[in-house]
Amino acid sequence: MIVQAERRNSGKGTEWNGYARRHGIPVQAGDEGLVRDGGAGAVFPCERPDVPRGLALPPAQKCVELELTADRAVDAPRNREVLTGLLKQYAQFAKKELKCRN
């Protein structure tokens, strides 16, 4: 499994590829979450209350994208269920640890 987070300039999954959009299932994680075979992702805005906006993130990078990739996982009926649970926990953890205002 690969887990990553990155800053990006927009939310609502606008940068996700077509495959993820066509084959993914929306889930409640961040502002928008999506689970597909082999992975899951969530996007949420993040502003730090203790750091001025310009210093926390450049204006062009106001969102955080989280990605879980399990492409080589055994194809089990519960994969999407497990990825959904992990994604929700990951989003809650990331917001807390990043100290996001929103």
CSV table of N, CA and C in Angstrom, one decimal:
chain,number,residue,atom,x,y,z
A,1,MET,N,0.8,-1.2,0.0
A,1,MET,CA,0.0,0.0,0.0
A,1,MET,C,0.9,1.2,0.0
A,2,ILE,N,0.5,2.2,-0.8
A,2,ILE,CA,1.2,3.5,-0.8
A,2,ILE,C,0.2,4.6,-0.3
A,3,VAL,N,0.7,5.4,0.6
A,3,VAL,CA,-0.1,6.5,1.2
A,3,VAL,C,0.6,7.8,0.9
A,4,GLN,N,-0.1,8.8,0.4
A,4,GLN,CA,0.6,10.0,0.1
A,4,GLN,C,-0.4,11.2,0.3
A,5,ALA,N,0.2,12.4,0.5
A,5,ALA,CA,-0.6,13.6,0.6
A,5,ALA,C,0.2,14.7,-0.2
A,6,GLU,N,-0.6,15.6,-0.8
A,6,GLU,CA,0.1,16.7,-1.5
A,6,GLU,C,-0.8,17.9,-1.5
A,7,ARG,N,-0.2,19.0,-1.6
A,7,ARG,CA,-1.0,20.3,-1.8
A,7,ARG,C,-1.4,20.4,-3.2
A,8,ARG,N,-2.5,21.0,-3.5
A,8,ARG,CA,-2.9,21.3,-4.8
A,8,ARG,C,-3.8,22.6,-4.9
A,9,ASN,N,-4.1,23.0,-6.1
A,9,ASN,CA,-4.7,24.3,-6.2
A,9,ASN,C,-6.2,24.3,-6.2
A,10,SER,N,-6.8,23.1,-6.2
A,10,SER,CA,-8.3,23.1,-6.3
A,10,SER,C,-8.8,21.9,-5.5
A,11,GLY,N,-10.1,21.9,-5.2
A,11,GLY,CA,-10.7,20.9,-4.5
A,11,GLY,C,-11.7,20.1,-5.4
A,12,LYS,N,-12.6,19.4,-4.8
A,12,LYS,CA,-13.6,18.7,-5.5
A,12,LYS,C,-13.1,17.7,-6.6
A,13,GLY,N,-12.0,17.1,-6.4
A,13,GLY,CA,-11.5,16.1,-7.3
A,13,GLY,C,-11.3,16.5,-8.7
A,14,THR,N,-11.1,17.8,-8.9
A,14,THR,CA,-11.0,18.3,-10.3
A,14,THR,C,-9.8,17.8,-11.0
A,15,GLU,N,-8.8,17.3,-10.3
A,15,GLU,CA,-7.5,16.9,-10.9
A,15,GLU,C,-7.5,15.3,-11.0
A,16,TRP,N,-8.5,14.6,-10.6
A,16,TRP,CA,-8.5,13.2,-10.7
A,16,TRP,C,-8.7,12.8,-12.1
A,17,ASN,N,-8.1,11.6,-12.4
A,17,ASN,CA,-8.1,11.2,-13.8
A,17,ASN,C,-9.5,10.6,-14.2
A,18,GLY,N,-9.7,10.4,-15.4
A,18,GLY,CA,-11.0,9.9,-15.9
A,18,GLY,C,-11.4,8.6,-15.4
A,19,TYR,N,-10.4,7.7,-15.3
A,19,TYR,CA,-10.6,6.3,-14.8
A,19,TYR,C,-11.2,6.4,-13.4
A,20,ALA,N,-10.6,7.2,-12.6
A,20,ALA,CA,-11.1,7.3,-11.2
A,20,ALA,C,-12.5,7.8,-11.1
A,21,ARG,N,-12.8,8.8,-12.0
A,21,ARG,CA,-14.1,9.4,-12.0
A,21,ARG,C,-15.2,8.4,-12.5
A,22,ARG,N,-14.8,7.6,-13.6
A,22,ARG,CA,-15.8,6.7,-14.2
A,22,ARG,C,-16.0,5.5,-13.3
A,23,HIS,N,-15.0,5.0,-12.6
A,23,HIS,CA,-15.1,3.7,-11.9
A,23,HIS,C,-15.1,3.9,-10.4
A,24,GLY,N,-15.0,5.1,-9.9
A,24,GLY,CA,-15.0,5.3,-8.5
A,24,GLY,C,-16.4,5.5,-7.9
A,25,ILE,N,-16.5,5.3,-6.6
A,25,ILE,CA,-17.7,5.4,-5.8
A,25,ILE,C,-17.5,6.6,-4.8
A,26,PRO,N,-18.3,7.6,-4.8
A,26,PRO,CA,-18.2,8.7,-3.9
A,26,PRO,C,-18.3,8.2,-2.5
A,27,VAL,N,-17.5,8.8,-1.6
A,27,VAL,CA,-17.6,8.5,-0.1
A,27,VAL,C,-17.5,9.8,0.6
A,28,GLN,N,-18.0,9.8,1.9
A,28,GLN,CA,-17.9,10.9,2.8
A,28,GLN,C,-16.5,11.0,3.4
A,29,ALA,N,-15.6,11.6,2.8
A,29,ALA,CA,-14.2,11.8,3.3
A,29,ALA,C,-13.7,13.1,2.8
A,30,GLY,N,-13.3,14.1,3.7
A,30,GLY,CA,-12.9,15.4,3.2
A,30,GLY,C,-14.1,16.1,2.6
A,31,ASP,N,-13.8,17.0,1.7
A,31,ASP,CA,-14.8,17.7,0.9
A,31,ASP,C,-15.4,16.8,-0.2
A,32,GLU,N,-14.5,15.9,-0.7
A,32,GLU,CA,-14.9,14.9,-1.7
A,32,GLU,C,-14.0,13.7,-1.5
A,33,GLY,N,-14.6,12.6,-1.5
A,33,GLY,CA,-13.8,11.3,-1.5
A,33,GLY,C,-14.3,10.4,-2.5
A,34,LEU,N,-13.4,9.6,-3.0
A,34,LEU,CA,-13.7,8.6,-4.1
A,34,LEU,C,-12.9,7.3,-3.8
A,35,VAL,N,-13.6,6.2,-3.9
A,35,VAL,CA,-13.0,4.9,-3.7
A,35,VAL,C,-13.2,4.2,-5.0
A,36,ARG,N,-12.1,3.6,-5.5
A,36,ARG,CA,-12.1,2.8,-6.7
A,36,ARG,C,-11.3,1.5,-6.5
A,37,ASP,N,-11.4,0.6,-7.5
A,37,ASP,CA,-10.6,-0.6,-7.3
A,37,ASP,C,-9.1,-0.2,-7.2
A,38,GLY,N,-8.5,-0.7,-6.2
A,38,GLY,CA,-7.0,-0.4,-6.1
A,38,GLY,C,-6.7,0.9,-5.4
A,39,GLY,N,-7.6,1.7,-5.0
A,39,GLY,CA,-7.2,3.0,-4.4
A,39,GLY,C,-8.4,3.8,-3.9
A,40,ALA,N,-8.0,4.9,-3.3
A,40,ALA,CA,-9.0,5.9,-2.8
A,40,ALA,C,-8.3,7.2,-2.6
A,41,GLY,N,-9.1,8.3,-2.7
A,41,GLY,CA,-8.6,9.6,-2.6
A,41,GLY,C,-9.6,10.6,-1.9
A,42,ALA,N,-9.1,11.6,-1.3
A,42,ALA,CA,-10.0,12.6,-0.7
A,42,ALA,C,-9.3,14.0,-0.9
A,43,VAL,N,-10.1,15.0,-1.0
A,43,VAL,CA,-9.6,16.4,-1.1
A,43,VAL,C,-10.3,17.2,-0.1
A,44,PHE,N,-9.5,18.1,0.6
A,44,PHE,CA,-10.2,19.1,1.5
A,44,PHE,C,-9.3,20.4,1.6
A,45,PRO,N,-10.0,21.5,1.8
A,45,PRO,CA,-9.2,22.8,2.0
A,45,PRO,C,-8.5,22.7,3.3
A,46,CYS,N,-7.4,23.4,3.4
A,46,CYS,CA,-6.7,23.4,4.7
A,46,CYS,C,-6.1,24.8,4.9
A,47,GLU,N,-6.5,25.5,6.0
A,47,GLU,CA,-5.9,26.7,6.4
A,47,GLU,C,-5.5,26.5,7.9
A,48,ARG,N,-4.4,27.0,8.2
A,48,ARG,CA,-3.9,26.9,9.6
A,48,ARG,C,-4.3,28.2,10.4
A,49,PRO,N,-4.9,28.0,11.5
A,49,PRO,CA,-5.3,29.2,12.3
A,49,PRO,C,-4.1,29.9,12.9
A,50,ASP,N,-3.0,29.2,13.1
A,50,ASP,CA,-1.8,29.8,13.8
A,50,ASP,C,-0.8,30.4,12.8
A,51,VAL,N,-1.0,30.3,11.5
A,51,VAL,CA,-0.1,30.8,10.5
A,51,VAL,C,-0.9,31.6,9.5
A,52,PRO,N,-0.4,32.8,9.2
A,52,PRO,CA,-1.0,33.7,8.2
A,52,PRO,C,-1.2,32.9,6.9
A,53,ARG,N,-2.3,33.1,6.2
A,53,ARG,CA,-2.6,32.4,5.0
A,53,ARG,C,-1.5,32.3,4.0
A,54,GLY,N,-0.8,33.4,3.7
A,54,GLY,CA,0.3,33.4,2.7
A,54,GLY,C,1.5,32.5,3.1
A,55,LEU,N,1.7,32.3,4.4
A,55,LEU,CA,2.8,31.5,4.9
A,55,LEU,C,2.4,30.1,5.0
A,56,ALA,N,1.2,29.8,5.3
A,56,ALA,CA,0.7,28.4,5.4
A,56,ALA,C,0.8,27.6,4.1
A,57,LEU,N,0.2,28.2,3.1
A,57,LEU,CA,0.2,27.6,1.8
A,57,LEU,C,0.1,28.7,0.8
A,58,PRO,N,0.9,28.6,-0.3
A,58,PRO,CA,0.7,29.6,-1.3
A,58,PRO,C,-0.7,29.7,-1.8
A,59,PRO,N,-1.2,30.9,-2.2
A,59,PRO,CA,-2.6,31.0,-2.6
A,59,PRO,C,-3.1,30.0,-3.6
A,60,ALA,N,-2.1,29.6,-4.5
A,60,ALA,CA,-2.5,28.6,-5.6
A,60,ALA,C,-2.5,27.2,-5.0
A,61,GLN,N,-2.1,27.0,-3.8
A,61,GLN,CA,-2.1,25.6,-3.2
A,61,GLN,C,-2.9,25.6,-1.9
A,62,LYS,N,-4.2,25.6,-2.0
A,62,LYS,CA,-5.0,25.8,-0.8
A,62,LYS,C,-5.7,24.5,-0.4
A,63,CYS,N,-5.5,23.5,-1.1
A,63,CYS,CA,-6.2,22.2,-0.7
A,63,CYS,C,-5.1,21.1,-0.5
A,64,VAL,N,-5.6,20.1,0.1
A,64,VAL,CA,-4.8,18.9,0.4
A,64,VAL,C,-5.5,17.7,-0.3
A,65,GLU,N,-4.7,16.9,-1.0
A,65,GLU,CA,-5.2,15.7,-1.6
A,65,GLU,C,-4.6,14.5,-0.9
A,66,LEU,N,-5.4,13.6,-0.4
A,66,LEU,CA,-4.9,12.3,0.2
A,66,LEU,C,-5.1,11.2,-0.8
A,67,GLU,N,-4.2,10.3,-0.9
A,67,GLU,CA,-4.3,9.2,-1.8
A,67,GLU,C,-3.8,7.9,-1.1
A,68,LEU,N,-4.6,6.9,-1.3
A,68,LEU,CA,-4.3,5.5,-0.8
A,68,LEU,C,-4.2,4.7,-2.1
A,69,THR,N,-3.2,3.9,-2.3
A,69,THR,CA,-3.1,3.1,-3.5
A,69,THR,C,-2.8,1.6,-3.0
A,70,ALA,N,-3.6,0.7,-3.5
A,70,ALA,CA,-3.4,-0.7,-3.2
A,70,ALA,C,-3.6,-1.5,-4.4
A,71,ASP,N,-2.9,-1.1,-5.5
A,71,ASP,CA,-3.1,-1.7,-6.8
A,71,ASP,C,-2.8,-3.2,-6.8
A,72,ARG,N,-1.9,-3.6,-6.0
A,72,ARG,CA,-1.5,-5.1,-6.1
A,72,ARG,C,-2.1,-5.9,-4.9
A,73,ALA,N,-3.1,-5.3,-4.3
A,73,ALA,CA,-3.8,-6.0,-3.2
A,73,ALA,C,-4.6,-7.2,-3.8
A,74,VAL,N,-4.8,-8.2,-3.0
A,74,VAL,CA,-5.6,-9.3,-3.4
A,74,VAL,C,-7.0,-8.8,-3.7
A,75,ASP,N,-7.6,-9.1,-4.8
A,75,ASP,CA,-9.0,-8.7,-5.2
A,75,ASP,C,-10.0,-9.4,-4.3
A,76,ALA,N,-10.4,-8.7,-3.2
A,76,ALA,CA,-11.3,-9.3,-2.3
A,76,ALA,C,-12.6,-8.4,-2.3
A,77,PRO,N,-13.8,-9.1,-2.1
A,77,PRO,CA,-15.0,-8.3,-2.1
A,77,PRO,C,-15.0,-7.1,-1.1
A,78,ARG,N,-14.2,-7.2,-0.1
A,78,ARG,CA,-14.2,-6.1,0.9
A,78,ARG,C,-13.2,-5.0,0.6
A,79,ASN,N,-12.5,-5.1,-0.4
A,79,ASN,CA,-11.4,-4.0,-0.7
A,79,ASN,C,-12.0,-2.6,-0.6
A,80,ARG,N,-13.1,-2.3,-1.3
A,80,ARG,CA,-13.6,-1.0,-1.3
A,80,ARG,C,-14.1,-0.6,0.1
A,81,GLU,N,-14.7,-1.5,0.8
A,81,GLU,CA,-15.1,-1.2,2.2
A,81,GLU,C,-13.9,-0.9,3.1
A,82,VAL,N,-12.8,-1.7,3.0
A,82,VAL,CA,-11.6,-1.4,3.7
A,82,VAL,C,-11.0,-0.1,3.3
A,83,LEU,N,-10.9,0.2,2.0
A,83,LEU,CA,-10.3,1.4,1.6
A,83,LEU,C,-11.2,2.6,2.0
A,84,THR,N,-12.5,2.5,2.0
A,84,THR,CA,-13.4,3.6,2.5
A,84,THR,C,-13.1,3.9,4.0
A,85,GLY,N,-13.0,2.9,4.8
A,85,GLY,CA,-12.7,3.1,6.2
A,85,GLY,C,-11.3,3.7,6.4
A,86,LEU,N,-10.3,3.2,5.7
A,86,LEU,CA,-9.0,3.8,5.8
A,86,LEU,C,-9.0,5.2,5.4
A,87,LEU,N,-9.6,5.5,4.3
A,87,LEU,CA,-9.6,6.9,3.8
A,87,LEU,C,-10.3,7.9,4.8
A,88,LYS,N,-11.4,7.5,5.4
A,88,LYS,CA,-12.1,8.3,6.3
A,88,LYS,C,-11.2,8.6,7.5
A,89,GLN,N,-10.5,7.6,8.0
A,89,GLN,CA,-9.6,7.7,9.1
A,89,GLN,C,-8.4,8.6,8.7
A,90,TYR,N,-7.9,8.4,7.6
A,90,TYR,CA,-6.7,9.2,7.1
A,90,TYR,C,-7.1,10.7,7.0
A,91,ALA,N,-8.3,11.0,6.4
A,91,ALA,CA,-8.7,12.4,6.3
A,91,ALA,C,-8.9,13.0,7.7
A,92,GLN,N,-9.5,12.3,8.6
A,92,GLN,CA,-9.6,12.9,10.0
A,92,GLN,C,-8.2,13.1,10.6
A,93,PHE,N,-7.3,12.2,10.5
A,93,PHE,CA,-6.0,12.3,11.0
A,93,PHE,C,-5.2,13.4,10.4
A,94,ALA,N,-5.3,13.6,9.0
A,94,ALA,CA,-4.6,14.6,8.3
A,94,ALA,C,-5.1,16.0,8.7
A,95,LYS,N,-6.4,16.2,8.8
A,95,LYS,CA,-6.9,17.5,9.2
A,95,LYS,C,-6.5,17.9,10.6
A,96,LYS,N,-6.5,16.9,11.5
A,96,LYS,CA,-6.1,17.1,12.9
A,96,LYS,C,-4.6,17.5,13.0
A,97,GLU,N,-3.8,16.7,12.3
A,97,GLU,CA,-2.3,16.8,12.4
A,97,GLU,C,-1.8,18.1,11.6
A,98,LEU,N,-2.5,18.4,10.6
A,98,LEU,CA,-2.2,19.6,9.8
A,98,LEU,C,-2.7,20.9,10.5
A,99,LYS,N,-3.6,20.7,11.5
A,99,LYS,CA,-4.3,21.8,12.2
A,99,LYS,C,-5.0,22.7,11.3
A,100,CYS,N,-5.8,22.0,10.4
A,100,CYS,CA,-6.6,22.8,9.5
A,100,CYS,C,-7.7,23.5,10.2
A,101,ARG,N,-8.0,24.8,9.8
A,101,ARG,CA,-9.0,25.6,10.4
A,101,ARG,C,-10.4,25.1,10.0
A,102,ASN,N,-10.5,24.6,8.8
A,102,ASN,CA,-11.8,24.3,8.2
A,102,ASN,C,-11.9,22.8,8.1
